[in-house]
Short mmCIF file of C-alpha atoms in Angstrom, two decimals:
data_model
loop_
_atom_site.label_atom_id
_atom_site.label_comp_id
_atom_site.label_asym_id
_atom_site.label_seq_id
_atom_site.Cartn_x
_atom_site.Cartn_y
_atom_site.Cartn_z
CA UNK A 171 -23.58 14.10 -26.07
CA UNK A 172 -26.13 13.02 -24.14
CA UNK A 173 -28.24 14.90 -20.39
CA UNK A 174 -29.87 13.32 -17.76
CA UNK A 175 -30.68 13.66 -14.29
CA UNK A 176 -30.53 10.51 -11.97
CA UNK A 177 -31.38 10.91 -8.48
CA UNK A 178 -30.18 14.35 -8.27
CA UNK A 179 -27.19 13.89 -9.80
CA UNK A 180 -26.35 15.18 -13.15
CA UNK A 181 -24.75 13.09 -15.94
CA UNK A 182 -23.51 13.59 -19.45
CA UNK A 183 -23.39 10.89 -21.23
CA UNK A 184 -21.15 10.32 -24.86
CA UNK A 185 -23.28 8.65 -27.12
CA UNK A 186 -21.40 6.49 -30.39
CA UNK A 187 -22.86 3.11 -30.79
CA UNK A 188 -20.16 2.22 -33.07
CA UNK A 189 -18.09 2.23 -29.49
CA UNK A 190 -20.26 1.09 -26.99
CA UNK A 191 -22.82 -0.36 -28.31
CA UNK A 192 -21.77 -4.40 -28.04
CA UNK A 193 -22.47 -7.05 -26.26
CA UNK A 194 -20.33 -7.95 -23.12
CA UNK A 195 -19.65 -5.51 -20.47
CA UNK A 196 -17.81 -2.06 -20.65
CA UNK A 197 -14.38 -3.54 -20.91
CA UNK A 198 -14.53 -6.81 -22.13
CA UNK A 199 -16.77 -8.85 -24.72
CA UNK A 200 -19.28 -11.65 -24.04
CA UNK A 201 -16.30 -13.92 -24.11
CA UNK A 202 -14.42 -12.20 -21.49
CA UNK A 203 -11.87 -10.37 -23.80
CA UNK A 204 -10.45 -7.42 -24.38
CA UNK A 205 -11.96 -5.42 -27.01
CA UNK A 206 -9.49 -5.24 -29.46
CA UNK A 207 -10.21 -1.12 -30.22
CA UNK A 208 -10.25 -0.45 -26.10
CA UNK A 209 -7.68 2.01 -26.94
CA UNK A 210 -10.38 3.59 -29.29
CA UNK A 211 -12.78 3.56 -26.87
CA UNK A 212 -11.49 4.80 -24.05
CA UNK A 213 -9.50 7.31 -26.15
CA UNK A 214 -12.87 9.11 -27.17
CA UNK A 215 -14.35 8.97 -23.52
CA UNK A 216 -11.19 10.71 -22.29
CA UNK A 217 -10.80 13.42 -25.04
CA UNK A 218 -14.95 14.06 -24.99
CA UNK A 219 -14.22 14.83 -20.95
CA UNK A 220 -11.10 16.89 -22.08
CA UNK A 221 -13.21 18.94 -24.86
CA UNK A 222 -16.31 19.17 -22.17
CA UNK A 223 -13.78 20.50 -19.63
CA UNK A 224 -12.20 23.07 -21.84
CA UNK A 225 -13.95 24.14 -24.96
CA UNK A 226 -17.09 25.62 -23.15
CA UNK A 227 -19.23 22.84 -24.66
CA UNK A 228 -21.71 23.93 -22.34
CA UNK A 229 -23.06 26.67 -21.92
CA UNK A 230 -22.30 28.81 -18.76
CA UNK A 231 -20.69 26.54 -16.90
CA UNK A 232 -16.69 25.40 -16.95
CA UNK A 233 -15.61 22.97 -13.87
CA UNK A 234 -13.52 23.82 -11.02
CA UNK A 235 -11.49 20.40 -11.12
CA UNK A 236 -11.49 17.31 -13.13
CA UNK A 237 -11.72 13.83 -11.14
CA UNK A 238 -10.84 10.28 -13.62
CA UNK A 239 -10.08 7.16 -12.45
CA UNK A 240 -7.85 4.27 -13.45
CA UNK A 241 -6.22 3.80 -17.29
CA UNK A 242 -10.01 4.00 -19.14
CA UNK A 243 -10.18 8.02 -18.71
CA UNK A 244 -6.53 8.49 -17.88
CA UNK A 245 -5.76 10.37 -21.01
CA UNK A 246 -7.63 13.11 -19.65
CA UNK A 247 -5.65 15.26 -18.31
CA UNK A 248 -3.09 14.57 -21.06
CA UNK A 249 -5.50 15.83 -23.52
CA UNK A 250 -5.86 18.82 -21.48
CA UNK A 251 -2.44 19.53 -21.12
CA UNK A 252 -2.12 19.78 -24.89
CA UNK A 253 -5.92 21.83 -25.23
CA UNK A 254 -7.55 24.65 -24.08
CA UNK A 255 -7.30 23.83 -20.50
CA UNK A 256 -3.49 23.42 -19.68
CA UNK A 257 -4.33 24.95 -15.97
CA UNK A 258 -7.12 23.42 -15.18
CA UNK A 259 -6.87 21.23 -11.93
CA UNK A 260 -7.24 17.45 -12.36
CA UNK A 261 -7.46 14.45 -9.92
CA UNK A 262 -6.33 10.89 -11.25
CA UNK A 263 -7.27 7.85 -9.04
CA UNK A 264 -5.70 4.52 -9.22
CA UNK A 265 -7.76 1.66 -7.82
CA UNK A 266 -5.64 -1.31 -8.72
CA UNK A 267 -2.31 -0.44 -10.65
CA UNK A 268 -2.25 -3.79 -11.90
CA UNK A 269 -4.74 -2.51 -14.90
CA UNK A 270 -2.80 -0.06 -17.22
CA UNK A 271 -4.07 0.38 -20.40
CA UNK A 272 -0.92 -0.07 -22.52
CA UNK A 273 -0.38 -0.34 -25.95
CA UNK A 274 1.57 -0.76 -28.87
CA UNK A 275 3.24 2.80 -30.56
CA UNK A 276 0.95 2.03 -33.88
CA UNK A 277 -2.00 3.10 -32.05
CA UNK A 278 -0.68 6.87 -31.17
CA UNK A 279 -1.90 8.57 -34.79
CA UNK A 280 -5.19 7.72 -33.45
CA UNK A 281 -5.48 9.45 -30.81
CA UNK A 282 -5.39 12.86 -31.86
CA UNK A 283 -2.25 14.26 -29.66
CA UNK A 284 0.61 15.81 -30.82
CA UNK A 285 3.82 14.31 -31.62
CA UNK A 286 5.34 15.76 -28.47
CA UNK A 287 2.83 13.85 -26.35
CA UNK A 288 5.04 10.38 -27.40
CA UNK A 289 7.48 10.90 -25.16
CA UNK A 290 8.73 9.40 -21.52
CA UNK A 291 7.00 12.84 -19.52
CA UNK A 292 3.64 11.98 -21.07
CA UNK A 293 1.97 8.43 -22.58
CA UNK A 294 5.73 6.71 -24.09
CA UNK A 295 6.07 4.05 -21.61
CA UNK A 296 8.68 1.32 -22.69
CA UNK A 297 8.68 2.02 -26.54
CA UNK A 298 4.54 2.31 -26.09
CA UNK A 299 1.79 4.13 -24.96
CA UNK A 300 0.17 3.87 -21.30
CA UNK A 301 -3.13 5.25 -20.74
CA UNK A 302 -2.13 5.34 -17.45
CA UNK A 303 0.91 6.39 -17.66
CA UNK A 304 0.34 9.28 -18.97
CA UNK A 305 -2.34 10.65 -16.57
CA UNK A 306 0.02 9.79 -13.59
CA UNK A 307 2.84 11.92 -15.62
CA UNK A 308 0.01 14.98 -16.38
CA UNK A 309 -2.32 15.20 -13.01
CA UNK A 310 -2.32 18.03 -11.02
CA UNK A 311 -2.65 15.03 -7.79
CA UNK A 312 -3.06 11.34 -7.56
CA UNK A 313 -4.99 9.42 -4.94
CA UNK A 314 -5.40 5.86 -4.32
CA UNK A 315 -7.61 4.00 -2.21
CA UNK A 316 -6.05 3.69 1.27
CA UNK A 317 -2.88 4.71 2.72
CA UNK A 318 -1.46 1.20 2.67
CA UNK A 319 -2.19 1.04 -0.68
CA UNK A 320 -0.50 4.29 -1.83
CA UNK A 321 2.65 3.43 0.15
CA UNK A 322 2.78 -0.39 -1.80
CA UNK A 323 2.96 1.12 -4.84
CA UNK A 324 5.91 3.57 -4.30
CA UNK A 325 7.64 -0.06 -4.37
CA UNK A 326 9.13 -2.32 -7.11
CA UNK A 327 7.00 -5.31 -5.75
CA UNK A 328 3.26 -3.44 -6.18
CA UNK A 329 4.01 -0.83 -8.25
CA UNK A 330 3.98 -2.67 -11.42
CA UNK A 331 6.46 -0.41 -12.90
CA UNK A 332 5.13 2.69 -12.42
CA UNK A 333 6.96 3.21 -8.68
CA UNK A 334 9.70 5.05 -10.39
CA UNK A 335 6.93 7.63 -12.00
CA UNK A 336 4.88 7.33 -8.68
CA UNK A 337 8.38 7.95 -6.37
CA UNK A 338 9.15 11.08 -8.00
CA UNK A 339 5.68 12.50 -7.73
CA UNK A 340 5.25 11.08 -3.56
CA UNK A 341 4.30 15.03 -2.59
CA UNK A 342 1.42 15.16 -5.19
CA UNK A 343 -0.06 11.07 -3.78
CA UNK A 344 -2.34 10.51 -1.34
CA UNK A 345 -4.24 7.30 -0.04
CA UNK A 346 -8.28 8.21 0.58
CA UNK A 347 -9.62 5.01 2.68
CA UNK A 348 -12.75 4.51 0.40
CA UNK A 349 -16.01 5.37 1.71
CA UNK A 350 -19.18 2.71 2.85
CA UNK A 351 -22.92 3.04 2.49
CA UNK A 352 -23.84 2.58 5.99
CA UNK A 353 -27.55 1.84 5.37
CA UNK A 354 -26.83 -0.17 2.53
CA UNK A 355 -24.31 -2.11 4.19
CA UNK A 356 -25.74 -2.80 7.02
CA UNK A 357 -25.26 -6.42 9.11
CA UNK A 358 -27.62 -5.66 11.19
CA UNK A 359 -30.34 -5.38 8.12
CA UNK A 360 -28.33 -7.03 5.40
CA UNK A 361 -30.68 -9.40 3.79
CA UNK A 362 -27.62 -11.28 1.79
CA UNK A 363 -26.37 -12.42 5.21
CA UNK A 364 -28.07 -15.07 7.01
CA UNK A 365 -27.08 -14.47 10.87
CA UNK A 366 -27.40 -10.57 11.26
CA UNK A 367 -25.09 -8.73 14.27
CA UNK A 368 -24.47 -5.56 15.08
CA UNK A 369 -21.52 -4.36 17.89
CA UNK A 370 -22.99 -6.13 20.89
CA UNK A 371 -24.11 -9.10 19.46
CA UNK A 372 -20.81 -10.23 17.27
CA UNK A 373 -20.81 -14.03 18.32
CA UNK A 374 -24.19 -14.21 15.65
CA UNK A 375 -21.51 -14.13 12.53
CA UNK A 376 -21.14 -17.85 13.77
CA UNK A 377 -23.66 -18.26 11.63
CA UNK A 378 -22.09 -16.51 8.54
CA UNK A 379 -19.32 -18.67 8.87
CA UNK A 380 -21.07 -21.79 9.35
CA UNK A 381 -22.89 -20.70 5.65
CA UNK A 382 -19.42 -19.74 3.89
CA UNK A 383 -17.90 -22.89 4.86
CA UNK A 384 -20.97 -24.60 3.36
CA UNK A 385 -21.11 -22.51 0.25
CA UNK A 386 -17.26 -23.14 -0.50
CA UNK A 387 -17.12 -26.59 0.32
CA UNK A 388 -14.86 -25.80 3.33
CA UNK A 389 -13.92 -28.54 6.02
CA UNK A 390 -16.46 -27.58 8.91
CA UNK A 391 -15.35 -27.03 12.81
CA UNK A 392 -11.82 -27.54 11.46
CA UNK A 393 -10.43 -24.92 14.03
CA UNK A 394 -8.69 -23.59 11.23
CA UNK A 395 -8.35 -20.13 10.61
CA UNK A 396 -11.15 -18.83 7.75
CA UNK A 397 -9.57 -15.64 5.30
CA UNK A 398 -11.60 -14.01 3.42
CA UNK A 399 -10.12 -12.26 -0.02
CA UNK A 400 -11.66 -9.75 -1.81
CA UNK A 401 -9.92 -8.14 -4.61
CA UNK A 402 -11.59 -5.60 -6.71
CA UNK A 403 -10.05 -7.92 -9.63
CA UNK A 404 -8.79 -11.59 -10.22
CA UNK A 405 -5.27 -10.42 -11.72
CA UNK A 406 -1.96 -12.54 -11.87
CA UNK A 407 0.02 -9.32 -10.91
CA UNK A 408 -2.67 -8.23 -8.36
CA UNK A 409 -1.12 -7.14 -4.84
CA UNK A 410 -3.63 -8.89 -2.33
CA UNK A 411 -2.69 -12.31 -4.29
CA UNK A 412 1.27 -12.02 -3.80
CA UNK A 413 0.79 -10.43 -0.49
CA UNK A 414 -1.32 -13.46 0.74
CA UNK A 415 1.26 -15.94 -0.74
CA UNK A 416 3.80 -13.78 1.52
CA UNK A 417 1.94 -13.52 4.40
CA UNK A 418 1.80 -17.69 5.27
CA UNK A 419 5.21 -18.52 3.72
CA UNK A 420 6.78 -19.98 6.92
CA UNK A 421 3.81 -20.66 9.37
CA UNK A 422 2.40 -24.25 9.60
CA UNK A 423 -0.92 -22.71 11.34
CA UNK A 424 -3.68 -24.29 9.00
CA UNK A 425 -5.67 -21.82 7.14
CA UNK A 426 -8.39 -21.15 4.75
CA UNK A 427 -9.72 -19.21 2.43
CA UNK A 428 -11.97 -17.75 0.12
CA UNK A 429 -11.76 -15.54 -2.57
CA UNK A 430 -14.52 -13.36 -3.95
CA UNK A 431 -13.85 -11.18 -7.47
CA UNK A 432 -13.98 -11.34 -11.05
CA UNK A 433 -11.79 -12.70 -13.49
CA UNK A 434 -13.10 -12.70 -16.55
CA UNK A 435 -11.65 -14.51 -19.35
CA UNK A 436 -8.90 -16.03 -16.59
CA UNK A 437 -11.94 -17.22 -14.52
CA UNK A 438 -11.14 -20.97 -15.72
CA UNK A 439 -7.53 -20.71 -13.67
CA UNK A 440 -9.48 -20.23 -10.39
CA UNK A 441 -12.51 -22.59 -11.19
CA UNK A 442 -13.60 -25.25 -8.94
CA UNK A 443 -11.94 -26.45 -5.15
CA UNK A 444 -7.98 -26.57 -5.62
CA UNK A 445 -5.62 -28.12 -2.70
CA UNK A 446 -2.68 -25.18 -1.92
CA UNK A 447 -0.02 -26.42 -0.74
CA UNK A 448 1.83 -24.63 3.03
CA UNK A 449 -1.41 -26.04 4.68
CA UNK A 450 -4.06 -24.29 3.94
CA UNK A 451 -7.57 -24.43 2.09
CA UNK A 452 -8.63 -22.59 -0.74
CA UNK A 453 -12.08 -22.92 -2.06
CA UNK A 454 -13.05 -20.83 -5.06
CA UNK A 455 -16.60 -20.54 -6.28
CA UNK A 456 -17.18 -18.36 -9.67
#
């Protein structure tokens, strides 16, 4: 286990090359897979939070409340609930339900929990084991990132499953509208935009759409509607994607739109400019 300081803020960090140490990114190889020992992985990070959180690892100093986010440190509070820190308060965060981290029953010896923990009120989810599944099932509360959001998943159509789980635990959810950088963010000082505007001088993003159309490949002065799509993933079970779908079954307004995420090893699906049919445009660039 690893210290540091970075701009005031103090990390630890879990140091094991034999986990983390690859090329690719955190979740997925240089070929945009899955690493096929994520479970591994993201096992360790969750039980060396677990073991930090409860065991007194260091010294002086025990937290008042433990914050993980999606399936990657979702075993958190699992392995608390079976360590030294049963009471301690824990927050688990969804971003996009859509990610789980499930896997097949062979991997459970591995990850150092107790038989009892394979079961449907902690990581047994549909003869396997969810990552996330299990911190939804042990966290003290669960947020999500907007109110919208954490009412879609309650339902069969967004909650990927997990509405059921998510249903009988509404008191303990809670949609947090996430935060911006307002400096960094900026329109008015933005230097990825071309045209900059602030609140009296809107008409300027003329200009903004004038350059999407033209980096997309979009039909210009079309007087079609331009959408704009930006989901924290490319997923095939993704919300935002069915919603959109939804949203123009039925109109014969033209419309177009672009879509801005990551896909990774999917990305050849959405490559290059594809004609949608119900009348509207949709340019992809990756």
């Amino acid at each position: 286990m690893l210290a540091a300081e970075v701009n005031g803020v103090d990390l630890l960090v879990l140091d094991q090359p034999a986990l983390y140490a690859r090329d690719g990114g955190p979740y997925l190889d240089s070929t945009g897979r899955d690493y096929p020992d994520n479970f591994r992985r993201f096992a360790a990070l969750s039980l060396a939070a677990a073991e930090i959180a409860g065991n007194g690892i260091i010294p002086n100093w025990k937290p008042d409340i433990v914050h993980v986010h999606d399936w990657q440190t979702a075993l958190t509070p699992v392995y608390m609930r079976f360590g030294p820190a049963p009471d301690l308060p824990t927050v688990m965060t969804i971003h996009n339900i859509a990610f789980q981290g499930q896997f097949g029953a062979s991997v459970f010896p591995e990850l150092a929990l107790p038989p009892d923990a394979f079961s449907t009120q902690f990581v047994e989810y549909y003869g396997d084991v969810g990552f996330l599944k299990g911190g939804l099932q042990t966290a003290s509360a669960i947020t999500t990132v907007s109110p919208s959001y954490a009412q879609e998943i309650l339902t069969p159509e967004f909650g990927m499953g997990l509405d059921g789980l998510l249903s009988s635990r509404v008191a303990d959810l809670t949609g947090i509208v996430n935060g911006i950088d307002g400096e960094t963010w900026d329109p008015q000082t933005d230097p990825h935009i071309p045209a900059h505007y602030g609140p009296g001088t809107l008409k300027r993003r003329a200009g903004n759409r004038k350059a999407l159309e033209e980096r997309f490949g979009l039909e210009k002065g079309s007087g079609a509607d331009l959408l704009r799509h930006q989901p924290p993933h490319l997923a095939e079970r993704h919300g935002p994607r069915r919603r959109s779908r939804r949203r123009y079954r039925g109109t014969r307004r033209q419309a177009r739109r672009a879509r801005l995420g990551r896909s990774g090893a999917r990305k050849r699906a959405y490559g290059g400019r594809v004609a949608q049919p119900r009348a509207y445009r949709h340019g992809d660039r990756l």
